CSV table of C-alpha atoms and ligand atoms in Angstrom, one decimal:
chain,number,residue,atom,x,y,z
K,1249,MET,CA,26.8,7.8,-18.8
K,1250,ALA,CA,29.1,5.9,-16.8
K,1251,SER,CA,28.5,3.4,-13.7
K,1252,VAL,CA,28.0,5.6,-10.4
K,1253,LYS,CA,30.4,5.1,-7.6
K,1254,LEU,CA,27.9,4.7,-4.9
K,1255,LYS,CA,29.2,6.2,-1.6
K,1256,ARG,CA,28.1,4.1,1.8
K,1257,GLN,CA,25.3,6.6,3.8
K,1258,PRO,CA,26.2,6.7,7.6
K,1259,VAL,CA,23.6,4.8,9.3
K,1260,LEU,CA,21.5,5.8,12.2
K,1261,GLU,CA,22.0,4.2,15.3
K,1262,SER,CA,18.2,3.0,15.4
K,1263,GLU,CA,18.6,1.5,11.5
K,1264,LYS,CA,21.9,0.2,12.8
K,1265,SER,CA,19.9,-2.2,15.2
K,1266,CYS,CA,17.5,-3.1,12.4
K,1267,LEU,CA,20.1,-4.3,10.2
K,1268,GLU,CA,22.6,-5.7,12.1
K,1269,SER,CA,20.1,-7.9,14.4
K,1270,CYS,CA,19.5,-9.7,11.5
K,1271,SER,CA,22.7,-9.5,9.5
K,1272,ASN,CA,23.9,-12.9,11.6
K,1273,ASN,CA,21.4,-14.9,8.8
K,1274,ASP,CA,23.2,-13.5,5.6
K,1275,SER,CA,23.0,-16.8,3.7
K,1276,GLU,CA,20.0,-17.0,1.6
K,1277,GLU,CA,18.9,-20.1,-0.1
K,1278,ASP,CA,17.3,-18.2,-3.0
K,1279,PRO,CA,18.4,-15.0,-4.0
K,1280,PRO,CA,16.1,-12.7,-5.7
K,1281,GLY,CA,16.0,-11.7,-9.4
K,1282,LYS,CA,17.0,-14.9,-10.9
K,1283,ARG,CA,13.4,-16.5,-11.6
K,1284,SER,CA,10.7,-14.2,-13.4
K,1285,ILE,CA,7.2,-15.2,-12.9
K,1286,SER,CA,6.3,-12.1,-15.1
K,1287,ASP,CA,7.9,-12.2,-18.4
K,1288,ASP,CA,4.5,-10.9,-20.2
K,1289,LEU,CA,4.0,-7.7,-18.5
K,1290,GLU,CA,2.0,-5.2,-20.5
K,1291,GLU,CA,4.3,-2.3,-21.8
K,1292,GLU,CA,7.7,-1.4,-19.8
K,1293,PRO,CA,9.3,-5.0,-20.8
K,1294,PRO,CA,11.8,-5.9,-18.2
K,1295,SER,CA,15.1,-5.9,-20.2
K,1296,LYS,CA,14.1,-2.2,-20.4
K,1297,ILE,CA,14.3,-2.0,-16.6
K,1298,ALA,CA,17.3,-4.0,-16.3
K,1299,THR,CA,18.8,-1.6,-19.0
K,1300,THR,CA,18.2,1.4,-16.7
K,1301,ARG,CA,19.7,-0.6,-14.0
K,1302,TYR,CA,23.1,-1.2,-16.0
K,1303,ARG,CA,23.1,2.3,-17.0
K,1304,PHE,CA,23.8,3.4,-13.3
K,1305,PHE,CA,24.5,0.5,-11.5
K,1306,ARG,CA,26.9,-2.3,-13.9
K,1307,ASP,CA,29.4,-2.0,-11.3
K,1308,ILE,CA,27.2,-3.5,-8.3
K,1309,PRO,CA,27.3,-7.6,-8.5
K,1310,ASP,CA,23.7,-9.4,-8.3
K,1311,SER,CA,25.3,-10.2,-5.1
K,1312,LEU,CA,25.3,-6.9,-3.6
K,1313,TRP,CA,22.1,-5.5,-5.7
K,1314,ASN,CA,19.8,-8.0,-4.1
K,1315,ASP,CA,21.0,-7.7,-0.5
K,1316,TRP,CA,18.4,-5.9,0.7
K,1317,LYS,CA,20.6,-4.5,3.6
K,1318,TRP,CA,23.4,-3.0,0.5
K,1319,GLN,CA,20.1,-1.5,-0.9
K,1320,PHE,CA,19.1,0.2,2.5
K,1321,ARG,CA,22.9,1.4,3.4
K,1322,ASN,CA,23.0,2.6,0.2
K,1323,ARG,CA,20.2,4.4,-0.3
K,1324,ILE,CA,20.4,8.2,-1.9
K,1325,THR,CA,19.7,10.7,0.6
K,1326,ARG,CA,21.6,13.8,-0.8
K,1327,VAL,CA,21.0,16.2,-3.7
K,1328,GLU,CA,24.6,15.8,-4.7
K,1329,GLN,CA,24.4,12.0,-5.2
K,1330,LEU,CA,20.6,12.6,-7.0
K,1331,THR,CA,22.9,14.5,-9.8
K,1332,GLN,CA,25.1,11.6,-10.3
K,1333,PHE,CA,21.7,10.1,-11.8
K,1334,ILE,CA,18.9,12.9,-12.9
K,1335,PRO,CA,20.1,15.9,-14.6
K,1336,LEU,CA,19.4,18.8,-12.1
K,1337,SER,CA,20.3,22.5,-13.1
K,1338,THR,CA,22.4,25.0,-10.5
K,1339,GLU,CA,18.9,26.0,-9.7
K,1340,GLU,CA,16.9,23.0,-9.3
K,1341,GLN,CA,19.5,21.6,-7.0
K,1342,ALA,CA,19.3,25.0,-4.7
K,1343,GLN,CA,15.3,24.3,-4.9
K,1344,LEU,CA,15.6,20.8,-3.8
K,1345,ARG,CA,18.1,21.4,-1.0
K,1346,LEU,CA,15.6,23.5,0.6
K,1347,VAL,CA,13.1,21.2,0.3
K,1348,ALA,CA,15.1,18.7,1.5
K,1349,MET,CA,15.7,20.3,4.7
K,1350,ARG,CA,12.0,20.1,5.7
K,1351,TYR,CA,10.8,17.0,3.8
K,1352,PRO,CA,13.9,14.7,3.6
K,1353,LEU,CA,15.5,12.4,0.5
K,1354,SER,CA,15.6,8.6,1.0
K,1355,VAL,CA,15.2,6.5,-2.4
K,1356,THR,CA,16.9,3.0,-3.0
K,1357,PRO,CA,19.5,2.5,-5.9
K,1358,TYR,CA,16.6,-0.4,-6.6
K,1359,TYR,CA,13.4,2.1,-7.0
K,1360,LEU,CA,16.1,5.0,-8.5
K,1361,SER,CA,16.7,2.2,-10.9
K,1362,LEU,CA,13.0,2.5,-12.0
K,1363,ILE,CA,13.1,6.5,-12.9
K,1364,ASN,CA,13.8,7.2,-16.7
K,1365,PRO,CA,16.3,10.2,-16.1
K,1366,ASP,CA,15.4,11.7,-19.2
K,1367,ASP,CA,11.8,12.2,-18.7
K,1368,PRO,CA,11.0,15.1,-15.6
K,1369,ASP,CA,7.5,13.7,-15.8
K,1370,ASP,CA,8.5,10.6,-15.3
K,1371,PRO,CA,5.7,8.8,-12.9
K,1372,ILE,CA,8.3,6.7,-11.0
K,1373,ARG,CA,10.4,10.0,-10.8
K,1374,LYS,CA,7.3,12.2,-8.9
K,1375,GLN,CA,7.1,9.6,-6.4
K,1376,ALA,CA,10.8,9.6,-5.1
K,1377,ILE,CA,12.3,12.8,-6.1
K,1378,PRO,CA,11.6,15.8,-4.2
K,1379,SER,CA,9.7,18.9,-6.1
K,1380,PRO,CA,9.7,22.7,-5.3
K,1381,MET,CA,5.9,22.5,-4.9
K,1382,GLU,CA,6.4,20.4,-1.7
K,1383,MET,CA,7.3,24.0,-0.5
K,1384,THR,CA,5.7,26.3,-2.7
K,1385,MET,CA,2.0,24.9,-2.0
K,1386,GLY,CA,3.2,23.5,1.2
K,1387,SER,CA,0.4,26.3,3.3
K,1388,MET,CA,-2.3,24.0,1.6
K,1389,GLY,CA,-3.4,20.8,3.8
K,1390,LEU,CA,-2.6,19.8,7.4
K,1391,GLU,CA,0.0,17.8,9.1
K,1392,ASP,CA,-1.9,15.3,10.6
K,1393,PRO,CA,-5.1,15.3,8.5
K,1394,LEU,CA,-6.4,12.0,9.7
K,1395,ASP,CA,-5.8,13.1,13.5
K,1396,GLU,CA,-3.9,10.1,14.5
K,1397,LYS,CA,-2.6,12.0,17.2
K,1398,ARG,CA,-6.0,12.2,18.8
K,1399,ASP,CA,-6.7,8.6,18.8
K,1400,THR,CA,-3.5,7.1,20.2
K,1401,VAL,CA,-4.2,5.7,23.1
K,1402,VAL,CA,-0.4,4.4,24.1
K,1403,PRO,CA,2.5,5.7,22.4
K,1404,GLY,CA,2.3,4.3,18.8
K,1405,LEU,CA,-0.8,2.7,19.2
K,1406,VAL,CA,-3.9,4.2,17.2
K,1407,HIS,CA,-7.2,2.7,18.4
K,1408,ARG,CA,-9.9,4.5,16.2
K,1409,TYR,CA,-12.0,1.6,15.1
K,1410,PRO,CA,-13.7,-0.8,17.8
K,1411,ASP,CA,-12.4,-4.3,16.3
K,1412,ARG,CA,-8.7,-2.8,15.2
K,1413,VAL,CA,-5.5,-1.4,16.3
K,1414,LEU,CA,-2.7,0.2,14.1
K,1415,LEU,CA,1.1,-0.6,15.7
K,1416,VAL,CA,3.1,2.8,14.5
K,1417,LEU,CA,6.6,0.5,14.9
K,1418,THR,CA,9.2,2.9,13.6
K,1419,ASP,CA,9.4,5.8,11.6
K,1420,ILE,CA,11.9,4.4,9.1
K,1421,CYS,CA,11.4,3.6,5.7
K,1422,PRO,CA,13.5,2.4,2.6
K,1423,MET,CA,11.9,5.5,0.8
K,1424,PHE,CA,10.5,9.0,1.3
K,1425,CYS,CA,7.5,8.9,-0.9
K,1426,ARG,CA,6.6,12.4,-1.8
K,1427,HIS,CA,3.0,11.8,-1.0
K,1428,CYS,CA,3.3,10.3,1.9
K,1429,THR,CA,0.5,10.4,4.8
K,1430,ARG,CA,3.2,10.5,7.7
K,1431,LYS,CA,5.3,12.9,6.0
K,1432,ARG,CA,5.3,15.0,9.4
K,1433,GLU,CA,7.3,12.2,11.1
K,1434,TRP,CA,10.2,12.2,8.6
K,1435,GLN,CA,12.4,14.7,10.7
K,1436,ASN,CA,12.3,12.7,13.6
K,1437,GLY,CA,15.4,11.4,12.6
K,1438,GLY,CA,14.9,7.3,12.9
K,1439,TRP,CA,13.4,5.7,15.5
K,1440,VAL,CA,12.0,2.1,16.4
K,1441,ARG,CA,9.8,1.4,19.6
K,1442,SER,CA,11.9,0.4,22.4
K,1443,PRO,CA,11.0,-2.7,24.0
K,1444,ALA,CA,9.2,-0.9,26.7
K,1445,GLU,CA,6.6,0.6,24.5
K,1446,VAL,CA,6.4,-2.5,22.8
K,1447,GLU,CA,5.4,-3.8,26.1
K,1448,ALA,CA,2.7,-1.2,26.7
K,1449,MET,CA,1.1,-1.4,23.2
K,1450,LEU,CA,1.0,-5.6,23.8
K,1451,ASP,CA,-0.5,-4.8,27.2
K,1452,TYR,CA,-3.0,-2.4,26.0
K,1453,ILE,CA,-4.3,-5.3,23.2
K,1454,SER,CA,-4.6,-7.9,25.6
K,1455,ARG,CA,-6.4,-5.6,27.9
K,1456,HIS,CA,-9.1,-4.4,24.8
K,1457,LYS,CA,-10.8,-8.2,23.9
K,1458,ALA,CA,-12.6,-6.3,21.0
K,1459,VAL,CA,-9.3,-6.0,19.4
K,1460,ARG,CA,-9.2,-8.9,16.3
K,1461,ASP,CA,-7.4,-7.3,14.1
K,1462,VAL,CA,-3.8,-5.6,14.1
K,1463,ILE,CA,-2.4,-3.9,11.7
K,1464,LEU,CA,1.8,-3.4,12.0
K,1465,SER,CA,2.8,-0.1,10.3
K,1466,GLY,CA,5.4,2.7,10.4
K,1467,GLY,CA,7.6,4.2,8.8
K,1468,ASP,CA,7.7,0.6,7.4
K,1469,PRO,CA,7.5,-2.3,10.0
K,1470,LEU,CA,9.5,-4.4,7.4
K,1471,THR,CA,12.5,-2.1,8.3
K,1472,LEU,CA,12.6,-4.1,11.7
K,1473,SER,CA,14.8,-7.1,11.8
K,1474,THR,CA,13.1,-10.6,11.0
K,1475,ARG,CA,13.7,-11.5,14.6
K,1476,HIS,CA,12.5,-8.1,16.2
K,1477,LEU,CA,9.3,-8.4,13.7
K,1478,GLU,CA,8.8,-12.2,14.7
K,1479,ASN,CA,9.2,-11.8,18.3
K,1480,ILE,CA,6.2,-9.1,18.1
K,1481,ILE,CA,4.1,-11.4,16.0
K,1482,SER,CA,4.7,-14.2,18.0
K,1483,ARG,CA,3.5,-12.2,21.2
K,1484,LEU,CA,0.3,-10.6,19.6
K,1485,GLY,CA,-0.5,-14.2,18.3
K,1486,LYS,CA,-0.5,-15.4,21.6
K,1487,ILE,CA,-3.5,-13.1,22.8
K,1488,LYS,CA,-6.2,-15.2,22.2
K,1489,HIS,CA,-8.9,-12.4,20.9
K,1490,VAL,CA,-6.3,-11.2,17.8
K,1491,GLU,CA,-7.6,-13.6,14.9
K,1492,ILE,CA,-5.4,-11.7,11.9
K,1493,ILE,CA,-2.3,-9.4,12.1
K,1494,ARG,CA,-2.1,-7.1,9.0
K,1495,ILE,CA,1.3,-5.8,8.0
K,1496,GLY,CA,1.0,-2.1,5.9
K,1497,THR,CA,4.8,-2.0,3.9
K,1498,ARG,CA,6.0,-0.6,0.6
K,1499,PHE,CA,9.0,-3.0,0.8
K,1500,PRO,CA,7.6,-5.3,-2.2
K,1501,VAL,CA,7.8,-2.0,-4.1
K,1502,VAL,CA,10.4,0.3,-3.4
K,1503,LEU,CA,12.9,-2.7,-2.4
K,1504,PRO,CA,11.5,-5.9,-3.1
K,1505,GLN,CA,14.8,-8.0,-2.0
K,1506,ARG,CA,13.8,-7.4,1.4
K,1507,ILE,CA,11.0,-10.5,1.1
K,1508,ASP,CA,13.5,-13.0,1.2
K,1509,ASN,CA,13.2,-16.5,2.3
K,1510,GLU,CA,13.9,-16.2,6.3
K,1511,LEU,CA,11.1,-13.1,6.5
K,1512,CYS,CA,8.4,-15.4,4.5
K,1513,SER,CA,9.2,-18.5,6.4
K,1514,THR,CA,8.8,-16.4,9.3
K,1515,LEU,CA,5.6,-14.8,8.2
K,1516,ALA,CA,4.3,-18.5,7.4
K,1517,LYS,CA,4.8,-19.6,10.9
K,1518,HIS,CA,2.5,-16.8,12.4
K,1519,GLY,CA,-0.2,-16.8,10.0
K,1520,PRO,CA,-3.1,-15.4,9.9
K,1521,ILE,CA,-1.2,-12.5,8.8
K,1522,TRP,CA,-2.2,-10.6,5.6
K,1523,LEU,CA,0.0,-7.9,3.8
K,1524,ASN,CA,-1.0,-5.0,2.2
K,1525,THR,CA,1.2,-3.1,-0.1
K,1526,HIS,CA,1.2,0.1,-2.4
K,1527,PHE,CA,1.9,0.1,-6.1
K,1528,ASN,CA,1.0,3.2,-7.7
K,1529,HIS,CA,2.0,2.6,-11.5
K,1530,VAL,CA,2.5,-0.6,-13.9
K,1531,ARG,CA,6.5,-0.1,-14.0
K,1532,GLU,CA,6.7,-0.5,-10.3
K,1533,ILE,CA,5.6,-4.3,-11.0
K,1534,THR,CA,9.1,-5.7,-11.9
K,1535,PRO,CA,10.2,-9.3,-12.1
K,1536,GLU,CA,11.9,-8.3,-8.8
K,1537,ALA,CA,8.6,-7.2,-7.3
K,1538,ALA,CA,6.6,-10.1,-9.0
K,1539,GLU,CA,9.1,-12.9,-7.2
K,1540,ALA,CA,8.6,-10.9,-4.0
K,1541,CYS,CA,4.6,-11.3,-3.7
K,1542,ASP,CA,5.3,-14.9,-5.0
K,1543,ARG,CA,7.4,-15.7,-2.1
K,1544,LEU,CA,4.6,-14.3,0.1
K,1545,LEU,CA,1.6,-15.5,-1.5
K,1546,ARG,CA,3.6,-19.2,-1.1
K,1547,SER,CA,4.1,-18.7,2.1
K,1548,GLY,CA,0.4,-18.5,2.6
K,1549,VAL,CA,0.1,-14.4,3.1
K,1550,PRO,CA,-2.5,-13.0,1.0
K,1551,VAL,CA,-1.0,-9.5,-0.6
K,1552,ASN,CA,-3.7,-6.8,-1.3
K,1553,ASN,CA,-2.7,-3.4,-3.2
K,1554,GLN,CA,-3.5,0.2,-1.3
K,1555,SER,CA,-2.6,2.6,-4.1
K,1556,VAL,CA,-2.8,6.6,-3.9
K,1557,LEU,CA,-4.4,8.4,-6.9
K,1558,LEU,CA,-1.6,10.9,-7.9
K,1559,ARG,CA,-1.4,13.4,-10.5
K,1560,GLY,CA,0.7,12.6,-13.3
K,1561,VAL,CA,1.6,9.1,-11.8
K,1562,ASN,CA,-1.5,7.0,-12.2
K,1563,ASP,CA,-4.6,9.3,-13.0
K,1564,SER,CA,-6.4,8.3,-15.5
K,1565,VAL,CA,-8.5,5.1,-16.3
K,1566,GLU,CA,-5.5,3.4,-18.3
K,1567,ALA,CA,-2.9,4.3,-15.9
K,1568,GLN,CA,-5.1,2.7,-13.4
K,1569,THR,CA,-6.3,-0.4,-15.6
K,1570,ARG,CA,-2.8,-1.4,-16.5
K,1571,LEU,CA,-1.7,-1.3,-12.9
K,1572,CYS,CA,-4.7,-3.5,-11.9
K,1573,HIS,CA,-4.4,-5.9,-14.6
K,1574,ALA,CA,-1.0,-6.2,-13.9
K,1575,LEU,CA,-1.3,-6.4,-10.1
K,1576,LEU,CA,-4.1,-9.3,-10.6
K,1577,ARG,CA,-1.4,-11.1,-13.0
K,1578,ILE,CA,0.8,-11.5,-10.2
K,1579,LYS,CA,-1.9,-12.6,-7.9
K,1580,VAL,CA,-2.5,-9.2,-5.9
K,1581,ARG,CA,-5.8,-8.1,-5.5
K,1582,PRO,CA,-6.4,-4.4,-6.2
K,1583,TYR,CA,-7.9,-3.4,-2.6
K,1584,TYR,CA,-8.0,0.2,-2.5
K,1585,LEU,CA,-7.4,3.3,-4.9
K,1586,PHE,CA,-6.9,6.3,-1.9
K,1587,GLN,CA,-7.6,9.8,-2.7
K,1588,CYS,CA,-4.6,11.4,-1.8
K,1589,ASP,CA,-4.7,12.8,1.9
K,1590,GLU,CA,-4.3,16.7,2.4
K,1591,VAL,CA,-1.3,16.6,3.8
K,1592,GLN,CA,0.9,19.5,4.0
K,1593,GLY,CA,3.4,19.2,1.1
K,1594,THR,CA,1.6,16.9,-1.2
K,1595,GLU,CA,-1.1,19.2,-2.9
K,1596,HIS,CA,0.6,19.1,-5.9
K,1597,LEU,CA,-0.1,15.3,-6.3
K,1598,ARG,CA,-3.5,15.7,-5.6
K,1599,THR,CA,-6.5,15.0,-8.0
K,1600,PRO,CA,-9.9,16.3,-7.6
K,1601,VAL,CA,-12.3,13.9,-6.1
K,1602,GLU,CA,-14.2,13.6,-9.4
K,1603,ALA,CA,-11.1,12.1,-11.0
K,1604,GLY,CA,-11.0,8.9,-9.0
K,1605,ILE,CA,-15.2,8.7,-9.3
K,1606,LYS,CA,-14.3,8.9,-13.4
K,1607,ILE,CA,-11.8,6.2,-13.1
K,1608,ILE,CA,-13.8,3.6,-11.7
K,1609,GLU,CA,-16.8,4.9,-13.6
K,1610,GLY,CA,-14.3,4.1,-16.0
K,1611,MET,CA,-13.0,1.0,-15.3
K,1612,ARG,CA,-16.8,-0.6,-14.6
K,1613,GLY,CA,-18.0,-3.1,-17.2
K,1614,HIS,CA,-14.8,-2.7,-19.2
K,1615,THR,CA,-13.0,-5.0,-16.8
K,1616,SER,CA,-13.9,-7.7,-14.3
K,1617,GLY,CA,-14.9,-6.4,-11.1
K,1618,LEU,CA,-11.6,-8.3,-9.2
K,1619,ALA,CA,-9.6,-5.7,-11.4
K,1620,ILE,CA,-11.4,-2.7,-9.5
K,1621,PRO,CA,-10.1,-1.2,-6.2
K,1622,ASN,CA,-12.5,0.7,-3.8
K,1623,PHE,CA,-11.8,4.5,-4.2
K,1624,VAL,CA,-12.1,5.7,-0.9
K,1625,ILE,CA,-11.4,9.1,1.1
K,1626,ASP,CA,-10.0,8.5,4.3
K,1627,LEU,CA,-11.8,11.2,6.0
K,1628,PRO,CA,-9.9,14.0,8.2
K,1629,GLN,CA,-10.1,14.2,12.3
K,1630,SER,CA,-10.9,10.7,12.7
K,1631,GLY,CA,-13.8,10.5,10.1
K,1632,GLY,CA,-12.6,7.0,9.0
K,1633,LYS,CA,-12.8,5.5,5.4
K,1634,VAL,CA,-15.9,6.6,2.8
K,1635,PRO,CA,-16.4,4.3,-0.2
K,1636,LEU,CA,-17.0,7.0,-3.4
K,1637,GLN,CA,-18.9,5.4,-6.1
K,1638,PRO,CA,-20.0,6.7,-9.7
K,1639,ASN,CA,-23.9,7.0,-9.6
K,1640,TYR,CA,-25.8,4.8,-11.3
K,1641,VAL,CA,-29.3,5.1,-9.7
K,1642,LEU,CA,-30.9,7.8,-12.0
K,1643,ALA,CA,-34.5,7.7,-10.2
K,1644,GLN,CA,-36.1,5.4,-7.5
K,1645,THR,CA,-39.5,5.3,-6.2
K,1646,GLU,CA,-40.9,2.5,-3.9
K,1647,GLY,CA,-41.5,0.4,-6.7
K,1648,GLU,CA,-38.8,1.0,-9.3
K,1649,LEU,CA,-35.6,2.1,-10.1
K,1650,VAL,CA,-34.1,3.4,-13.5
K,1651,LEU,CA,-30.7,2.5,-13.6
K,1652,ARG,CA,-27.6,3.1,-15.8
K,1653,ASN,CA,-25.2,0.7,-17.1
K,1654,TYR,CA,-22.0,1.1,-18.2
K,1655,GLU,CA,-22.9,1.8,-21.6
K,1656,GLU,CA,-25.1,4.6,-20.5
K,1657,ARG,CA,-28.0,2.3,-21.1
K,1658,ILE,CA,-31.3,2.9,-19.4
K,1659,PHE,CA,-33.2,-0.1,-17.7
K,1660,HIS,CA,-35.9,-0.2,-15.4
K,1661,TYR,CA,-35.8,-2.6,-12.3
K,1662,ARG,CA,-38.4,-3.8,-10.5
K,1663,ASN,CA,-37.7,-3.3,-6.6
K,1664,PRO,CA,-39.3,-6.1,-4.9
K,1665,ALA,CA,-41.2,-4.8,-2.1
K,1666,ASN,CA,-39.8,-5.6,1.4
K,1667,LEU,CA,-43.1,-7.0,2.9
K,1668,VAL,CA,-43.4,-10.7,3.6
K,1669,PRO,CA,-47.1,-11.9,2.4
K,1670,ALA,CA,-49.6,-12.7,5.0
K,1671,GLU,CA,-50.1,-16.0,5.1
K,1672,PRO,CA,-53.1,-16.9,2.9
K,1673,PRO,CA,-56.5,-19.1,4.9
K,1674,ALA,CA,-55.9,-22.5,5.0
K,1675,GLU,CA,-58.8,-22.7,2.9
K,1676,THR,CA,-57.2,-21.1,0.2
K,1677,LEU,CA,-54.4,-24.2,0.2
K,1678,TYR,CA,-56.2,-27.0,1.2
K,1679,PRO,CA,-60.1,-26.5,-0.3
K,1680,ALA,CA,-62.6,-28.0,2.1
K,1681,GLY,CA,-63.8,-31.4,1.0
K,1682,SER,CA,-59.9,-32.0,-0.3
K,1683,ALA,CA,-58.2,-34.8,1.5
K,1684,ALA,CA,-55.4,-32.5,2.5
K,1685,ALA,CA,-57.9,-30.6,4.4
K,1686,ASN,CA,-58.8,-33.3,6.7
K,1687,VAL,CA,-55.6,-34.2,8.1
K,1688,PRO,CA,-54.2,-33.1,11.3
K,1689,GLN,CA,-52.7,-29.4,11.0
K,1690,GLU,CA,-49.2,-30.4,11.8
K,1691,ALA,CA,-49.2,-33.1,9.4
K,1692,ALA,CA,-50.7,-30.9,7.1
K,1693,ALA,CA,-47.9,-28.3,7.6
K,1694,ASN,CA,-45.4,-31.3,6.4
K,1695,LEU,CA,-47.1,-31.8,3.4
K,1696,GLY,CA,-45.8,-28.2,1.9
O,1377,LIG,S1,6.7,3.8,2.5
O,1377,LIG,FE1,4.6,4.2,3.8
O,1377,LIG,S2,5.1,5.3,5.2
O,1377,LIG,FE2,7.1,5.2,4.1
O,1377,LIG,S3,7.3,7.2,3.2
O,1377,LIG,FE3,6.2,5.6,2.2
O,1377,LIG,S4,3.9,6.1,1.9
O,1377,LIG,FE4,5.0,7.1,4.1
């Protein structure tokens, strides 16, 4: 197939401000994609991924390919463009156009290059390319299942738990993930919080002393320019009771070139900052993604992964084990495995809850605990996260538990009584006539 000529996409005003404000500092000292720290990834070797890139984008020089702003500007957002990369029948094109009217399409050239265009069931494709089932099953689920609107105390600030808040700074994302919980925001045309809105959020946080943990979210907060982001982070850092900042971003997965030296040195200045990202499949862990995580880690930013359990993407023990092992190899901790929220337009990607429990059961004992994420449901109506585990307790009495292990072997475990034994009488410890019985009480205590 011939290399595809990309037509630059119109950039929204809000996106323009994100991109332009960081365009003065284009000279990256160490462009991504030159050095690999993960040459031995399981299955899909990097060379295969590169082949897919060069199949479609061989005319794009590395200098552009590794420029996150080029990637961002050249996102594929129309079905007509998609047909240049992925074979789609006329009927499929018509269906996807309909879907995209309600749930728009946006995918970076980088992420598109990870898709196997010849496989309609490709796990990367399922996350990025619309499916007609988003509409045919669209009546199932809720628009805002987590009821974030209810906990929004000032525009963009969600305060659900006592000690932490979530700041929704923009609705712009480098890619529209088909399983996104905030799919309802995609129609809003791309916005970034105004300076006045940011001030109101900062003011709220400084007045609420219980808030020790602030999560920057979106959309994707890393679509903001580094300078804009630094302004917010440094202001948060000046609020005494804010102990940590967390950034929720999918950039390391869908556009790892964004994790450049400028961003990393900015984050390094303002720690402690944690970054939670969202790898769902082992094939997303490319050399570029591995390097992005490595740059973050070297800048003192711990990276955790929050994956979402998705039908046909990662809903097997094997897929999860491969993903989590690959994450550990790049020193990213598998943190959460989320049951896919009941969001309208995602039902076709959701799995029964039992699937997640079976995955955890299939991993426990067969690999290290470090590789096993917490499987959780984020409850609707602001209920918060509930961890779900396989049941290993077969029976329990006051004095004993009957437990099964990962090999289905049964064990009886004595349950220590929750009693502090009464202090024995002094004569039991020091029989009458012994030397200790004659020393004063305080000194006897010291003998013990
Ligand atoms: S990057 Fe995150 S917020 Fe944006 S579409 Fe994907 S899942 Fe949703």
